[in-house]
């Protein structure tokens, strides 16, 4: 499951390769090497194309600059991808997150709209909690289908994906509900200690999820379920309950992402909020080095993936390309990263290299434990 | 399971009855999801007949059927292609974007002055190429079908956006003639027609049926989905690698044909067509009784699934409900079918 080359295939001969070559090989075989390389190159290219790109200034006590904007834009995909990554680790997938975003925002804003004083902190807090609860409810439905009834995750979550947008439209009565509530708006466009609120929310959530997953046994359970559900059940992992929990977490995070995404405009556009965001989230997870098969997952990779996605979207504008060509570049990056990370290509390259110097067996390479990425 | 155990306890007394029942249920269960689809279709037709028939015109008529087929011919072709992919246990998310790309390419090629005999084959080949790309990524580079087809979806959508972000009108005499051509049957209110889209869509369905059930390739497709990621097919001496590439090529080609049909239907190309169309196709396949895990399903069931899908829209429109109810209803129907399939699968075990 881990992005390693099978160490057993390498002849354990005398270590003739230099130390530097070993490190180099270890680095390039790391699951995050290609996405990180792509990100750095992209940011540098943007910096060259638009000289002010890398500047970060402090204005009115707030951080300003393109990089800060990029991080703000990464918040939503990161939140979605966090939940998605956990779900994918169990061997599942959650297609409903985009629709859940729309439902959560619709419920929150409809509640604010009907409230006596939309700006009162208590009301806003209730609205936020309501949005998160609705997200959790969506997750519970998904979890019940997947863990309870044993339906394939793809189709189980697709039901909510198809119906969810209709439900959001029912909640808003087909209107685009707009409200004015400065405290709610600040969730999306405010600052905490000079840092944009969405970034703070995303980073704090990320930290909490990492703590939850890596400081408890949950992460290991998830991986074991993803690798072999039946075996992990026999080993005493409560696979059903754990799977269910993961879908609920993904639902709550999707609800949160919906609030963060929709807060700046304060408009519950049920048709367009979160449209295709599930695909972006899955792309972030894949760019972060996690395989869709389930099992091993890398939360640290999500940071790189989310940044790569939003940088890509921004780069298209910076290079003065028409913004509607963005999908094209997404496709190219996705294909390039996937093919570069594919074991087949490595085997082909390695085969050629080995043929070149067939008398020099490579030094034994330890499996690259990508675990530290998650710390 | 408990019923099985009870039956087993009574076995000496009721061997014959049991064996007969088992033979019957063994036959039944394979077709049960499809029977469920057909039953749903019947119920919906019954409801429609009950509520919307007037004294002069029945709801159920050849006219309804021909309208359903005209409105959903592109979806039928997409769903047929999708059936191949899903039978192998894969998925193809790119088809909606390919439909948009093909539509715009057709418009662009006509405005460049190419004749129709060149344009239509090239348009279909665009779809084939997209499918081939997915197939190669899936088979050679071992990328999951979901991600590979997602990448091609982005690619096709991006290319469509590059061609044009405006709706391009297709005004070619030959193309318009093809779109307008139809065989008419009946008279007055009973008038119904068969147009080129119906002919193409039904031909695709028929060919797919023959290929899946009467060729070695068809057996390989089922084998890929049923047997351990192609290992079983390989052991049987069939060709898993080639088959896996071919199903994506077929799906891509079907998407190309569907793009042509959609262009015939709308007489234009637009870069935002087909968003979510892949989900419609997948939903139709699932409603038609094909399991997403692969290996189980019938392409004719897919045909029935498409009819159910189209009928939902007709009923919602007749009922005067807002269009977003369509999505909720499709979700509910999907839910019902998935749960039904699950119950059947559990009982089989």
XYZ file of C-alpha atoms in Angstrom:
724
model
C 0.000 0.000 0.000
C 2.764 2.433 0.824
C 4.498 4.143 -2.063
C 7.601 2.080 -1.795
C 9.435 -0.026 -4.251
C 9.481 -3.629 -3.278
C 12.689 -3.896 -1.328
C 12.854 -7.648 -1.713
C 13.518 -7.326 -5.411
C 16.726 -5.475 -4.924
C 19.702 -7.738 -4.582
C 21.329 -7.166 -1.220
C 24.766 -6.982 -2.718
C 27.685 -4.861 -1.561
C 26.645 -1.246 -1.254
C 28.463 0.295 -4.162
C 26.090 3.207 -4.706
C 27.157 6.373 -2.949
C 25.325 7.709 0.065
C 24.104 10.705 -1.898
C 22.488 8.529 -4.496
C 20.653 6.621 -1.778
C 19.270 9.781 -0.258
C 18.306 11.019 -3.694
C 16.499 7.797 -4.482
C 14.756 7.863 -1.136
C 13.615 11.428 -1.725
C 12.363 10.849 -5.268
C 10.520 7.707 -4.237
C 8.708 9.500 -1.483
C 5.017 9.791 -2.272
C 5.092 13.543 -1.852
C 8.125 14.241 -4.019
C 6.354 14.906 -7.296
C 3.453 16.967 -5.914
C 5.838 19.054 -3.819
C 8.136 19.574 -6.782
C 5.163 20.647 -8.896
C 4.037 23.075 -6.180
C 7.454 24.677 -5.736
C 7.987 24.998 -9.489
C 4.531 26.495 -9.920
C 5.023 29.062 -7.166
C 8.450 30.002 -8.501
C 7.053 30.313 -12.009
C 4.319 32.573 -10.702
C 6.938 34.601 -8.862
C 8.872 35.084 -12.085
C 5.801 35.924 -14.139
C 4.441 38.378 -11.609
C 7.205 39.925 -9.486
C 5.027 40.882 -6.515
C 3.674 37.368 -6.172
C 5.896 36.208 -3.349
C 5.576 39.392 -1.267
C 3.640 39.224 1.960
C 2.932 42.568 3.603
C 1.215 43.601 6.797
C -1.564 46.105 6.220
C -3.857 47.278 9.039
C -2.439 44.480 11.171
C -3.566 41.888 8.620
C -1.418 39.786 6.369
C -1.852 40.620 2.718
C -0.400 39.175 -0.434
C -0.924 36.583 -3.113
C 0.455 33.766 -0.974
C -1.995 34.630 1.806
C -4.795 34.579 -0.754
C -3.639 31.185 -1.940
C -3.795 29.866 1.590
C -7.245 31.326 2.062
C -8.405 29.607 -1.126
C -6.868 26.340 0.007
C -8.972 26.285 3.172
C -12.130 24.828 1.614
C -10.425 22.078 -0.402
C -8.300 21.227 2.632
C -11.317 20.845 4.912
C -13.096 18.676 2.359
C -9.989 16.644 1.637
C -9.398 15.958 5.343
C -12.699 14.141 5.625
C -12.266 12.588 2.197
C -8.827 11.278 3.090
C -10.134 9.461 6.155
C -12.984 7.994 4.141
C -10.613 6.915 1.380
C -8.352 5.314 3.990
C -11.181 2.931 4.847
C -11.423 2.006 1.173
C -14.453 4.210 0.599
C -15.222 7.464 -1.146
C -17.577 10.327 -0.381
C -19.097 11.947 -3.439
C -21.686 13.843 -1.449
C -19.453 16.492 0.137
C -20.289 19.151 -2.447
C -24.010 18.637 -1.965
C -23.565 18.556 1.819
C -21.787 21.926 1.583
C -24.826 23.326 -0.191
C -27.285 21.853 2.325
C -25.310 23.063 5.357
C -25.051 26.578 3.994
C -28.712 26.608 2.986
C -29.795 25.543 6.482
C -27.507 28.039 8.231
C -28.497 30.983 6.104
C -32.184 30.119 6.167
C -31.993 30.013 9.957
C -30.207 33.387 10.024
C -32.726 34.780 7.569
C -35.624 33.831 9.816
C -33.898 34.910 13.031
C -34.922 38.164 14.702
C -31.391 39.521 14.877
C -29.021 37.862 12.384
C -26.037 39.687 13.867
C -26.398 38.477 17.457
C -23.465 36.218 18.408
C -25.780 33.599 19.899
C -27.821 33.376 16.708
C -24.734 33.085 14.561
C -23.327 30.388 16.818
C -26.596 28.452 16.569
C -26.560 28.856 12.800
C -23.017 27.518 12.586
C -23.784 24.583 14.867
C -26.919 23.887 12.845
C -24.862 23.811 9.652
C -22.339 21.426 11.182
C -25.122 19.234 12.566
C -26.743 19.006 9.141
C -23.378 18.019 7.701
C -23.097 15.358 10.374
C -26.587 14.166 9.533
C -25.608 13.759 5.887
C -22.549 11.855 7.025
C -24.709 9.635 9.217
C -26.868 8.785 6.237
C -23.805 7.902 4.174
C -22.358 5.910 7.045
C -25.604 4.032 7.571
C -25.664 3.078 3.898
C -22.028 2.042 3.754
C -21.392 0.545 7.184
C -24.919 -0.494 8.076
C -26.268 -1.853 4.805
C -22.928 -2.614 3.210
C -23.625 -0.711 0.000
C -20.649 0.336 -2.092
C -19.478 3.785 -0.990
C -19.503 5.190 -4.508
C -23.189 4.578 -5.101
C -24.225 5.141 -1.484
C -22.770 8.643 -1.424
C -23.877 9.326 -4.970
C -27.486 9.115 -3.770
C -26.929 12.079 -1.476
C -24.906 13.806 -4.168
C -27.824 13.609 -6.609
C -30.599 14.256 -4.128
C -28.677 16.683 -1.877
C -28.755 19.613 -4.242
C -32.481 19.099 -4.681
C -32.882 19.062 -0.899
C -30.871 22.284 -0.602
C -33.174 23.832 -3.207
C -36.190 22.716 -1.183
C -34.734 24.384 1.924
C -34.141 27.677 0.136
C -37.422 27.337 -1.798
C -35.472 27.622 -5.012
C -34.362 31.126 -4.101
C -30.854 32.362 -3.494
C -31.194 33.274 0.182
C -29.076 36.265 1.105
C -28.573 37.581 4.620
C -26.488 40.314 6.199
C -24.759 39.212 9.352
C -21.255 40.597 9.949
C -20.247 37.948 12.521
C -21.215 35.145 10.140
C -19.491 36.861 7.263
C -16.262 37.106 9.258
C -16.027 33.293 9.205
C -15.137 33.580 5.556
C -13.558 36.994 5.202
C -12.344 38.011 8.649
C -8.933 37.839 10.300
C -7.687 36.281 13.523
C -4.440 37.853 14.735
C -3.786 39.078 11.223
C -4.316 35.671 9.631
C -7.427 35.074 7.487
C -10.087 33.199 9.482
C -10.537 30.376 6.926
C -6.818 29.610 7.173
C -7.047 29.528 10.966
C -10.110 27.291 10.847
C -8.491 24.948 8.343
C -5.193 24.732 10.235
C -6.865 24.193 13.605
C -9.141 21.514 12.134
C -6.167 19.913 10.454
C -4.317 19.851 13.768
C -7.306 18.343 15.554
C -7.749 15.629 12.940
C -4.049 14.799 12.998
C -4.164 14.540 16.793
C -7.296 12.409 16.647
C -5.950 10.100 13.998
C -2.281 9.830 14.814
C -2.248 10.177 18.586
C -4.955 7.577 19.030
C -5.279 4.175 17.437
C -7.981 5.452 15.084
C -5.570 6.017 12.209
C -4.274 2.480 12.446
C -7.813 1.134 12.586
C -8.707 3.108 9.470
C -5.737 1.740 7.572
C -6.444 -1.797 8.689
C -10.073 -1.486 7.594
C -8.964 -0.095 4.252
C -6.496 -2.904 3.703
C -8.749 -5.744 4.783
C -12.073 -5.042 6.408
C -12.811 -8.634 7.338
C -9.374 -9.313 8.785
C -9.474 -6.166 10.880
C -12.923 -7.126 12.138
C -11.626 -10.521 13.164
C -8.694 -8.821 14.844
C -11.137 -6.951 17.034
C -11.463 -3.620 15.251
C -15.045 -2.408 15.341
C -14.971 -1.818 11.630
C -18.622 -0.877 11.229
C -18.674 1.695 13.948
C -15.324 3.120 12.863
C -16.409 3.385 9.243
C -19.612 5.076 10.303
C -17.681 7.563 12.462
C -15.446 8.443 9.558
C -18.371 9.286 7.298
C -19.869 11.460 10.031
C -16.544 13.280 10.411
C -16.415 13.784 6.647
C -19.972 15.130 6.726
C -19.254 17.596 9.544
C -16.105 18.791 7.782
C -18.080 19.215 4.554
C -20.631 21.280 6.466
C -17.829 23.420 7.886
C -16.327 23.813 4.423
C -19.714 24.925 3.138
C -19.975 27.616 5.801
C -16.419 28.834 5.212
C -16.916 28.819 1.458
C -20.276 30.539 1.477
C -19.737 33.010 4.319
C -17.996 35.779 2.314
C -20.919 36.122 -0.111
C -23.639 35.197 2.416
C -25.685 33.788 -0.439
C -27.050 30.260 -0.332
C -26.966 29.446 -4.025
C -28.022 25.820 -3.751
C -27.252 25.099 -7.390
C -23.682 26.271 -7.409
C -22.206 26.126 -3.904
C -19.777 23.266 -3.797
C -20.461 22.161 -7.361
C -17.789 19.621 -8.365
C -15.967 20.290 -5.090
C -16.013 16.573 -4.308
C -13.829 15.993 -7.340
C -11.435 18.721 -6.240
C -11.250 17.132 -2.804
C -10.508 13.709 -4.255
C -7.872 15.283 -6.475
C -6.265 16.894 -3.432
C -6.156 13.536 -1.669
C -4.593 11.840 -4.687
C -2.087 14.640 -5.205
C -1.189 14.219 -1.548
C 0.055 10.718 -2.278
C -2.864 8.682 -0.934
C -4.049 5.823 -3.114
C -7.773 5.433 -3.749
C -7.530 1.721 -2.889
C -7.642 2.480 0.791
C -5.164 1.659 3.491
C -2.171 3.942 3.874
C -3.027 7.618 4.001
C -0.957 10.770 4.348
C -2.592 13.761 5.987
C 0.501 15.947 5.480
C 0.138 15.440 1.753
C -3.236 17.155 1.887
C -1.552 20.472 2.707
C 0.593 20.125 -0.397
C -2.349 18.940 -2.495
C -4.655 21.757 -1.415
C -1.966 24.384 -1.993
C -1.143 22.854 -5.372
C -4.790 23.017 -6.417
C -5.299 26.648 -5.449
C -1.912 27.693 -6.820
C -2.825 26.047 -10.098
C -6.077 27.975 -10.248
C -4.255 31.208 -9.492
C -1.378 30.496 -11.865
C -3.767 30.301 -14.798
C -4.796 33.882 -14.056
C -1.241 35.072 -13.461
C -0.053 33.678 -16.755
C -2.966 35.560 -18.329
C -4.568 32.456 -19.720
C -8.341 32.375 -19.995
C -9.591 31.208 -16.613
C -11.898 28.650 -18.180
C -8.852 26.629 -19.268
C -8.175 25.757 -15.608
C -9.599 22.205 -15.944
C -7.085 21.543 -18.705
C -4.172 22.289 -16.387
C -5.768 20.387 -13.548
C -5.935 17.417 -15.884
C -2.310 17.785 -16.956
C -1.045 18.033 -13.381
C -3.222 15.128 -12.255
C -2.089 12.907 -15.119
C 1.557 13.927 -14.705
C 1.614 13.322 -10.953
C -0.271 10.023 -11.200
C 1.859 8.683 -14.018
C 5.075 9.849 -12.340
C 4.040 8.089 -9.147
C 2.828 4.960 -10.907
C 4.839 1.843 -10.119
C 4.791 0.807 -13.769
C 6.694 3.847 -14.925
C 9.245 3.372 -12.174
C 9.663 -0.244 -13.079
C 10.182 0.759 -16.704
C 12.743 3.401 -15.797
C 14.442 1.137 -13.317
C 14.522 -1.666 -15.833
C 16.286 0.556 -18.311
C 18.717 1.819 -15.734
C 19.426 -1.669 -14.531
C 20.078 -2.785 -18.066
C 22.587 0.038 -18.407
C 24.669 -1.140 -15.491
C 23.461 -4.612 -14.928
C 26.604 -5.567 -13.038
C 26.034 -2.981 -10.328
C 23.121 -4.038 -8.178
C 21.648 -1.181 -6.280
C 22.201 -0.909 -2.577
C 19.347 -2.190 -0.439
C 16.944 0.602 0.092
C 14.912 0.762 3.232
C 11.230 1.257 2.677
C 10.536 4.950 2.912
C 8.286 5.364 5.890
C 6.159 8.302 4.923
C 4.635 8.296 8.359
C 6.583 11.328 9.507
C 4.778 13.409 6.948
C 1.707 13.201 9.040
C 3.335 14.496 12.186
C -30.509 -17.142 6.258
C -32.865 -18.407 8.902
C -35.278 -19.613 6.226
C -32.459 -21.546 4.608
C -31.734 -23.280 7.857
C -35.361 -24.147 8.352
C -35.551 -25.574 4.888
C -32.412 -27.567 5.513
C -33.940 -29.124 8.611
C -36.934 -30.334 6.633
C -34.819 -31.519 3.776
C -35.588 -35.274 3.803
C -39.293 -34.606 3.546
C -39.222 -31.870 1.003
C -36.213 -32.536 -1.205
C -38.111 -32.303 -4.438
C -39.953 -29.152 -3.488
C -36.761 -27.625 -2.209
C -34.824 -28.475 -5.306
C -37.532 -27.070 -7.526
C -37.711 -23.926 -5.490
C -33.982 -23.552 -5.620
C -33.895 -23.964 -9.362
C -36.639 -21.408 -9.685
C -35.102 -18.930 -7.296
C -31.662 -19.440 -8.840
C -33.142 -18.426 -12.151
C -35.154 -15.655 -10.609
C -32.520 -13.962 -8.590
C -30.191 -13.260 -11.424
C -32.970 -11.376 -13.113
C -34.579 -9.967 -9.991
C -32.976 -6.499 -10.153
C -34.043 -6.196 -13.774
C -37.513 -7.415 -12.883
C -37.536 -4.725 -10.199
C -36.656 -2.142 -12.829
C -39.416 -3.345 -15.117
C -41.866 -3.421 -12.212
C -40.952 0.191 -11.377
C -41.456 1.104 -14.992
C -44.886 -0.557 -14.946
C -45.905 1.217 -11.746
C -44.807 4.573 -13.101
C -46.651 3.949 -16.359
C -49.715 2.868 -14.372
C -49.616 6.002 -12.246
C -49.171 8.109 -15.351
C -52.030 6.354 -17.134
C -54.245 6.836 -14.094
C -53.476 10.508 -13.592
C -52.774 12.022 -16.967
C -54.939 10.142 -19.460
C -57.699 12.168 -20.978
C -60.708 10.774 -22.754
C -59.120 11.321 -26.095
C -55.494 10.453 -25.457
C -54.001 7.678 -23.365
C -50.861 8.468 -21.399
C -49.340 5.170 -22.424
C -48.903 5.323 -26.137
C -46.314 4.860 -28.821
C -46.023 8.619 -28.750
C -44.855 8.562 -25.138
C -42.330 5.855 -25.911
C -40.985 7.631 -28.953
C -40.758 10.931 -27.066
C -38.924 9.210 -24.228
C -36.453 7.716 -26.674
C -35.967 10.980 -28.566
C -35.315 12.905 -25.351
C -33.029 10.275 -23.847
C -31.303 8.683 -26.834
C -27.954 10.251 -25.916
C -28.343 9.048 -22.336
C -29.130 5.538 -23.550
C -25.942 5.423 -25.597
C -23.894 6.798 -22.692
C -25.425 4.298 -20.293
C -24.723 1.389 -22.643
C -21.057 2.364 -22.793
C -21.015 2.866 -19.043
C -22.486 -0.623 -18.576
C -19.404 -2.175 -20.170
C -17.093 -0.242 -17.862
C -19.130 -0.920 -14.736
C -19.367 -4.624 -15.563
C -15.581 -4.782 -15.322
C -15.756 -3.064 -11.958
C -14.498 0.266 -13.287
C -16.100 3.665 -13.694
C -15.950 6.366 -16.362
C -16.535 9.904 -15.125
C -15.418 11.566 -18.337
C -18.446 10.941 -20.539
C -20.334 14.167 -19.748
C -17.337 16.316 -20.540
C -16.674 14.304 -23.706
C -20.247 15.014 -24.866
C -19.575 18.746 -24.479
C -16.223 18.488 -26.262
C -17.714 16.518 -29.156
C -20.605 18.957 -29.545
C -18.275 21.938 -29.749
C -15.903 20.108 -32.091
C -18.777 19.363 -34.447
C -19.794 23.026 -34.482
C -16.204 24.111 -35.020
C -15.566 21.602 -37.807
C -18.732 22.594 -39.651
C -17.811 26.262 -39.460
C -14.401 25.310 -40.872
C -16.289 23.977 -43.884
C -15.667 20.252 -43.518
C -18.281 17.945 -45.043
C -20.572 15.924 -42.821
C -19.043 12.586 -43.848
C -15.769 13.746 -42.284
C -17.198 15.583 -39.298
C -19.304 12.830 -37.763
C -16.653 10.068 -37.823
C -14.033 12.467 -36.463
C -16.438 13.530 -33.719
C -16.953 9.929 -32.660
C -13.206 9.329 -32.849
C -12.619 12.179 -30.393
C -14.642 10.180 -27.895
C -12.741 7.019 -28.782
C -9.442 8.795 -28.158
C -10.573 9.994 -24.739
C -11.613 6.445 -23.884
C -8.305 5.055 -25.104
C -6.464 7.540 -22.901
C -8.359 6.322 -19.839
C -7.824 2.701 -20.815
C -4.079 3.162 -21.172
C -3.827 4.988 -17.856
C -5.863 2.306 -16.111
C -4.187 -0.707 -17.673
C -0.605 0.373 -18.304
C -0.007 2.814 -15.478
C -2.236 1.100 -12.977
C -4.107 4.302 -12.069
C -7.539 3.772 -10.542
C -10.352 4.176 -13.087
C -11.917 6.870 -10.934
C -8.827 9.080 -11.051
C -7.907 8.291 -14.647
C -11.387 9.150 -15.901
C -11.486 12.198 -13.620
C -8.301 13.453 -15.269
C -9.756 12.898 -18.737
C -12.944 14.622 -17.604
C -10.932 17.710 -16.647
C -9.000 17.399 -19.895
C -12.104 17.198 -22.086
C -13.843 19.994 -20.191
C -10.745 22.177 -20.473
C -10.419 21.510 -24.206
C -14.101 22.301 -24.669
C -13.535 25.589 -22.860
C -10.582 26.316 -25.124
C -12.720 25.805 -28.245
C -15.390 28.203 -27.086
C -17.197 29.400 -24.003
C -20.172 30.496 -26.050
C -22.919 28.352 -27.446
C -21.999 27.603 -31.057
C -24.877 27.099 -33.450
C -24.593 24.227 -35.899
C -26.070 25.228 -39.240
C -25.079 22.706 -41.821
C -27.684 21.599 -44.336
C -26.769 17.939 -44.159
C -26.712 17.978 -40.368
C -30.043 19.780 -40.154
C -31.548 17.308 -42.604
C -30.271 14.438 -40.479
C -31.711 16.033 -37.357
C -35.065 16.611 -39.033
C -35.332 13.194 -40.686
C -37.939 10.888 -39.200
C -40.299 8.087 -40.032
C -43.861 8.968 -39.126
C -46.457 6.486 -37.937
C -50.111 7.001 -37.077
C -52.102 10.132 -37.550
C -53.385 13.154 -35.687
C -52.948 12.877 -31.958
C -51.612 9.377 -32.299
C -48.750 10.521 -34.495
C -45.394 9.180 -33.414
C -42.059 9.069 -35.101
C -38.736 7.326 -35.260
C -35.847 9.660 -35.907
C -32.158 9.129 -36.538
C -31.288 9.358 -32.827
C -33.658 6.530 -31.954
C -32.271 4.351 -34.729
C -28.696 4.957 -33.613
C -29.431 4.498 -29.915
C -31.360 1.267 -30.398
C -28.679 -0.075 -32.756
C -26.024 0.635 -30.138
C -28.135 -1.144 -27.537
C -28.641 -4.157 -29.802
C -24.968 -4.405 -30.739
C -23.968 -4.099 -27.088
C -26.395 -6.871 -26.187
C -24.990 -9.187 -28.848
C -21.382 -8.395 -27.949
C -21.881 -8.858 -24.232
C -23.815 -12.100 -24.396
C -22.631 -13.872 -27.508
C -18.924 -13.167 -27.857
C -15.735 -14.145 -26.086
C -15.071 -10.476 -25.473
C -18.391 -10.174 -23.655
C -17.525 -13.121 -21.414
C -14.169 -11.492 -20.646
C -15.943 -8.287 -19.630
C -18.089 -10.181 -17.125
C -15.067 -12.171 -16.014
C -13.009 -9.069 -15.324
C -15.648 -7.760 -12.975
C -16.381 -11.054 -11.296
C -13.002 -12.662 -10.923
C -10.341 -11.127 -8.756
C -9.252 -8.178 -10.858
C -8.686 -10.091 -14.073
C -6.722 -12.978 -12.565
C -9.547 -15.424 -13.243
C -9.904 -14.247 -16.821
C -6.183 -14.574 -17.293
C -6.189 -18.141 -15.979
C -8.994 -18.976 -18.381
C -6.767 -17.952 -21.262
C -8.700 -14.815 -22.100
C -7.055 -11.455 -22.417
C -7.687 -9.235 -19.401
C -5.344 -6.397 -20.359
C -6.722 -5.958 -23.838
C -10.303 -6.270 -22.623
C -9.832 -3.644 -19.958
C -8.484 -1.118 -22.456
C -11.286 -2.005 -24.862
C -14.124 -1.331 -22.422
C -12.893 2.220 -21.915
C -12.505 2.634 -25.669
C -16.095 1.417 -26.056
C -17.308 3.789 -23.375
C -15.422 6.672 -24.978
C -16.811 5.798 -28.402
C -20.306 5.668 -26.958
C -19.673 9.082 -25.409
C -18.623 10.303 -28.865
C -21.803 8.915 -30.428
C -23.838 10.418 -27.593
C -22.133 13.749 -28.268
C -23.277 13.568 -31.883
C -26.816 12.647 -30.796
C -26.862 15.489 -28.290
C -25.686 17.883 -30.997
C -28.481 16.579 -33.255
C -30.923 17.122 -30.406
C -29.848 20.685 -29.546
C -28.352 21.679 -32.949
C -25.604 23.478 -31.077
C -22.471 22.937 -29.049
C -21.957 24.443 -25.620
C -19.114 24.002 -23.173
C -21.378 23.629 -20.154
C -23.465 20.759 -21.515
C -23.116 17.431 -19.855
C -22.160 18.588 -16.364
C -23.366 15.736 -14.205
C -24.386 13.696 -17.238
C -21.990 10.935 -16.195
C -23.953 10.626 -12.969
C -27.198 10.345 -14.929
C -25.633 7.547 -16.940
C -24.310 5.765 -13.844
C -27.688 6.162 -12.139
C -29.456 4.680 -15.162
C -27.056 1.730 -15.164
C -27.583 1.120 -11.446
C -31.357 1.449 -11.737
C -31.087 -1.045 -14.582
C -29.804 -3.631 -12.155
C -26.043 -3.617 -12.778
C -23.902 -3.903 -9.659
C -21.210 -1.249 -9.332
C -18.796 -3.858 -8.006
C -18.882 -5.432 -11.435
C -19.633 -8.803 -12.923
C -23.417 -8.658 -12.546
C -25.865 -6.927 -14.837
C -27.600 -6.781 -18.172
C -27.338 -4.154 -20.846
C -31.054 -4.477 -21.612
C -31.672 -3.646 -17.947
C -29.740 -0.461 -18.605
C -32.226 0.311 -21.367
C -35.071 -0.083 -18.891
C -33.126 2.051 -16.402
C -32.897 4.877 -18.931
C -36.651 4.659 -19.540
C -37.311 4.869 -15.772
C -35.019 7.854 -15.640
C -36.790 9.610 -18.485
C -40.205 8.740 -17.112
C -39.365 10.339 -13.757
C -38.757 13.600 -15.586
C -41.978 13.265 -17.573
C -44.029 12.575 -14.447
C -42.453 15.480 -12.546
C -43.166 17.801 -15.442
C -46.755 16.567 -15.786
C -47.252 16.940 -12.054
C -46.141 20.572 -12.316
C -43.502 20.193 -9.605
C -40.373 22.324 -9.594
C -37.501 20.792 -11.474
C -35.368 20.221 -8.375
C -37.818 17.561 -7.284
C -36.456 15.517 -10.167
C -33.133 15.192 -8.412
C -34.735 14.262 -5.117
C -36.878 11.621 -6.824
C -33.961 10.193 -8.735
C -32.105 9.996 -5.443
C -35.022 8.165 -3.845
C -35.351 5.722 -6.748
C -31.599 5.085 -6.647
C -31.820 4.492 -2.913
C -34.644 2.016 -3.355
C -32.776 0.095 -6.029
C -29.493 -0.013 -4.203
C -31.168 -1.276 -1.051
C -33.121 -3.836 -3.108
C -29.928 -5.092 -4.718
C -28.285 -5.291 -1.347
C -31.140 -7.294 0.136
C -31.018 -9.685 -2.812
C -27.261 -10.056 -2.501
C -27.539 -10.860 1.210
C -30.234 -13.446 0.583
C -28.180 -15.084 -2.114
C -25.420 -15.637 0.395
